[in-house]
Short mmCIF file of C-alpha atoms in Angstrom, two decimals:
data_model
loop_
_atom_site.label_atom_id
_atom_site.label_comp_id
_atom_site.label_asym_id
_atom_site.label_seq_id
_atom_site.Cartn_x
_atom_site.Cartn_y
_atom_site.Cartn_z
CA UNK L 1 85.11 2.28 40.86
CA UNK L 2 83.62 3.19 36.86
CA UNK L 3 82.62 -0.15 36.04
CA UNK L 4 84.74 -2.04 32.75
CA UNK L 5 81.15 -2.07 30.43
CA UNK L 6 82.78 -3.25 27.50
CA UNK L 7 85.17 -5.46 26.37
CA UNK L 8 88.95 -3.73 25.96
CA UNK L 9 89.93 -4.97 22.51
CA UNK L 10 85.85 -4.26 21.73
CA UNK L 11 87.47 -0.84 21.66
CA UNK L 12 90.28 -1.02 19.46
CA UNK L 13 87.59 -2.68 16.90
CA UNK L 14 84.67 -0.49 16.96
CA UNK L 15 87.48 2.48 16.14
CA UNK L 16 89.43 -0.70 13.82
CA UNK L 17 92.49 1.17 15.34
CA UNK L 18 94.88 -0.28 18.28
CA UNK L 19 94.05 1.88 20.37
CA UNK L 20 96.32 0.69 22.74
CA UNK L 21 99.50 -0.47 20.26
CA UNK L 22 99.08 -4.28 22.59
CA UNK L 23 100.31 -7.23 19.95
CA UNK L 24 97.28 -9.20 21.53
CA UNK L 25 94.52 -6.61 20.21
CA UNK L 26 92.20 -8.57 17.65
CA UNK L 27 92.25 -5.32 15.29
CA UNK L 28 96.09 -6.87 14.45
CA UNK L 29 94.35 -10.00 12.19
CA UNK L 30 90.92 -8.13 12.02
CA UNK L 31 90.35 -4.49 10.89
CA UNK L 32 86.66 -4.53 10.10
CA UNK L 33 84.34 -3.82 13.67
CA UNK L 34 83.05 -6.23 15.48
CA UNK L 35 78.65 -7.88 15.91
CA UNK L 36 77.69 -9.43 12.37
CA UNK L 37 78.11 -6.53 10.20
CA UNK L 38 81.28 -5.84 11.19
CA UNK L 39 82.48 -6.51 7.30
CA UNK L 40 79.76 -4.01 5.99
CA UNK L 41 81.85 -1.32 3.94
CA UNK L 42 81.69 1.95 6.30
CA UNK L 43 80.57 4.77 4.77
CA UNK L 44 82.43 8.38 4.76
CA UNK L 45 81.00 9.39 8.09
CA UNK L 46 79.63 12.81 8.91
CA UNK L 47 81.06 15.36 10.61
CA UNK L 48 79.30 14.15 13.60
CA UNK L 49 80.17 11.14 13.37
CA UNK L 50 84.25 11.98 13.03
CA UNK L 51 84.01 14.65 16.01
CA UNK L 52 82.20 11.18 17.73
CA UNK L 53 84.95 8.95 16.96
CA UNK L 54 87.96 11.47 18.07
CA UNK L 55 85.48 11.53 21.59
CA UNK L 56 85.04 7.80 21.64
CA UNK L 57 88.09 7.22 21.01
CA UNK L 58 90.52 9.02 23.52
CA UNK L 59 88.31 8.51 25.88
CA UNK L 60 88.42 4.76 25.81
CA UNK L 61 91.70 5.49 25.96
CA UNK L 62 91.87 6.34 29.76
CA UNK L 63 90.10 2.92 30.55
CA UNK L 64 86.56 3.65 29.12
CA UNK L 65 85.84 6.89 31.20
CA UNK L 66 81.79 7.36 31.84
CA UNK L 67 80.31 10.72 29.92
CA UNK L 68 80.11 11.85 32.89
CA UNK L 69 83.66 11.96 34.18
CA UNK L 70 84.79 12.93 30.83
CA UNK L 71 82.47 15.79 29.99
CA UNK L 72 83.49 16.81 33.66
CA UNK L 73 87.27 16.77 33.29
CA UNK L 74 86.30 18.67 29.61
CA UNK L 75 84.92 21.40 31.70
CA UNK L 76 87.40 22.06 33.34
CA UNK L 77 90.15 22.50 30.68
CA UNK L 78 87.30 24.56 28.70
CA UNK L 79 87.54 26.76 31.85
CA UNK L 80 91.63 27.25 32.04
CA UNK L 81 92.95 29.57 29.94
CA UNK L 82 94.92 28.21 26.56
CA UNK L 83 93.95 25.73 24.23
CA UNK L 84 91.29 23.21 25.23
CA UNK L 85 92.13 20.08 23.24
CA UNK L 86 95.45 20.40 25.08
CA UNK L 87 94.67 20.93 28.71
CA UNK L 88 92.40 18.44 28.21
CA UNK L 89 94.78 16.09 27.00
CA UNK L 90 97.10 17.32 30.12
CA UNK L 91 94.45 16.60 32.55
CA UNK L 92 93.68 13.34 31.63
CA UNK L 93 97.37 12.67 32.04
CA UNK L 94 97.78 13.55 35.01
CA UNK L 95 94.95 11.23 36.12
CA UNK L 96 96.89 8.88 38.91
CA UNK L 97 95.98 5.41 37.18
CA UNK L 98 97.30 6.86 34.11
CA UNK L 99 100.34 8.41 35.22
CA UNK L 100 100.68 4.63 37.27
CA UNK L 101 99.92 3.10 33.42
CA UNK L 102 102.90 5.56 32.32
CA UNK L 103 105.80 4.39 34.86
CA UNK L 104 104.55 0.93 33.46
CA UNK L 105 104.16 -0.69 36.93
CA UNK L 106 100.98 -2.51 34.90
CA UNK L 107 100.76 -3.76 31.39
CA UNK L 108 97.16 -1.50 30.92
CA UNK L 109 94.82 0.89 31.60
CA UNK L 110 92.24 -1.33 33.78
CA UNK L 111 94.96 -2.63 35.32
CA UNK L 112 96.21 0.49 36.45
CA UNK L 113 92.53 1.86 38.69
CA UNK L 114 92.43 -1.94 39.66
CA UNK L 115 95.98 -1.84 40.61
CA UNK L 116 95.29 2.10 42.59
CA UNK L 117 91.60 1.11 43.87
CA UNK L 118 92.96 -1.42 45.80
CA UNK L 119 95.32 0.12 47.49
CA UNK L 120 98.75 -0.61 46.37
CA UNK L 121 99.66 2.68 45.75
CA UNK L 122 101.10 6.42 47.57
CA UNK L 123 101.36 9.44 46.33
CA UNK L 124 104.23 11.70 48.76
CA UNK L 125 103.95 8.58 51.40
CA UNK L 126 100.04 8.71 51.54
CA UNK L 127 98.05 5.26 50.06
CA UNK L 128 96.13 7.07 47.75
CA UNK L 129 92.95 4.73 46.14
CA UNK L 130 91.18 6.81 43.62
CA UNK L 131 92.47 5.83 40.01
CA UNK L 132 91.37 9.62 38.87
CA UNK L 133 92.95 12.03 41.14
CA UNK L 134 94.83 14.44 40.30
CA UNK L 135 98.70 14.34 40.54
CA UNK L 136 101.56 17.51 40.68
CA UNK L 137 104.12 18.13 39.31
CA UNK L 138 106.55 16.87 41.61
CA UNK L 139 104.14 14.68 43.37
CA UNK L 140 106.35 10.81 43.70
CA UNK L 141 103.94 7.98 43.00
CA UNK L 142 104.78 4.71 44.08
CA UNK L 143 103.96 0.76 44.56
CA UNK L 144 104.03 -0.01 48.42
CA UNK L 145 106.77 -2.48 49.09
CA UNK L 146 104.33 -5.74 49.95
CA UNK L 147 103.18 -4.86 46.19
CA UNK L 148 106.04 -5.28 44.62
CA UNK L 149 106.00 -8.67 43.97
CA UNK L 150 102.92 -8.97 42.01
CA UNK L 151 102.70 -11.21 39.27
CA UNK L 152 101.16 -7.65 36.99
CA UNK L 153 103.93 -5.86 38.21
CA UNK L 154 106.98 -8.38 37.77
CA UNK L 155 105.19 -8.14 34.20
CA UNK L 156 104.33 -5.02 33.43
CA UNK L 157 108.01 -3.48 33.81
CA UNK L 158 109.80 -5.33 31.41
CA UNK L 159 106.85 -4.71 29.23
CA UNK L 160 109.25 -3.20 25.90
CA UNK L 161 105.72 -2.34 23.31
CA UNK L 162 106.03 0.74 25.01
CA UNK L 163 108.43 2.75 26.71
CA UNK L 164 108.10 5.40 29.61
CA UNK L 165 107.28 9.08 28.82
CA UNK L 166 109.89 12.40 29.82
CA UNK L 167 107.33 14.01 31.62
CA UNK L 168 107.55 10.64 33.98
CA UNK L 169 111.06 9.93 35.81
CA UNK L 170 110.65 6.38 36.65
CA UNK L 171 113.32 4.39 39.43
CA UNK L 172 112.43 0.69 39.35
CA UNK L 173 115.02 -0.09 42.15
CA UNK L 174 112.29 1.90 44.28
CA UNK L 175 109.81 1.58 42.22
CA UNK L 176 108.95 5.55 42.52
CA UNK L 177 107.01 7.87 39.79
CA UNK L 178 108.33 11.53 39.93
CA UNK L 179 105.24 13.56 37.53
CA UNK L 180 107.90 15.68 36.50
CA UNK L 181 105.45 18.04 34.44
CA UNK L 182 102.05 18.54 32.66
CA UNK L 183 102.68 17.44 28.87
CA UNK L 184 100.82 18.57 26.01
CA UNK L 185 99.57 16.71 23.44
CA UNK L 186 103.02 16.48 21.38
CA UNK L 187 104.26 14.89 24.43
CA UNK L 188 102.16 11.86 24.78
CA UNK L 189 103.05 8.34 23.17
CA UNK L 190 99.31 7.83 21.56
CA UNK L 191 100.50 4.68 19.13
CA UNK L 192 97.52 6.23 17.23
CA UNK L 193 96.66 9.74 16.16
CA UNK L 194 94.40 11.40 18.11
CA UNK L 195 92.43 14.55 17.87
CA UNK L 196 91.39 16.81 20.67
CA UNK L 197 90.09 19.12 18.79
CA UNK L 198 87.76 17.63 16.95
CA UNK L 199 86.20 16.84 20.65
CA UNK L 200 86.22 20.34 21.38
CA UNK L 201 84.84 20.78 18.73
CA UNK L 202 81.61 17.84 19.25
CA UNK L 203 81.20 19.25 22.54
CA UNK L 204 81.00 23.04 21.39
CA UNK L 205 78.11 21.63 19.25
CA UNK L 206 76.13 18.83 21.08
#
């Protein structure tokens, strides 16, 4: 399990963007960064800085993955024929914790990882407790019956702040989510602009 090393909203403030589209994000009130020097005027970012920021934003969005984890996923995307940035997004969206979050079974990506780790989810009828588990097209993810009345599940299914994307089919009567297809960048409902092409450039140079 990845240890959360920073408060989730600190990422928002560091980026100056509400990257999950949450109503409670401090960016909605304070657009400057955290810390005593956060209000200093920002200098224009260099190419390296722009690429690094794009990487940190995408990595942070999926629960602030470790650099080792993220680089491993990128290396996989690079090996597949096609656009590396698109492949990277597809691999990230195939993570079990990402699908649980997208299906609105839980309110946040961090809650999704914890929810999976605590054994509340099955994939094709088998319990899986690894957030990074790679789902395949057609896989059926289900919340275990004894977990369906948990407060965070009941809260999440009622959230109006985000919609379930069309590459996941959800049946809330059975608390199942079917991973229909691997999405491309244009299919993923990011609340802010993600630039995986800059992530590709970052790793190409570093």
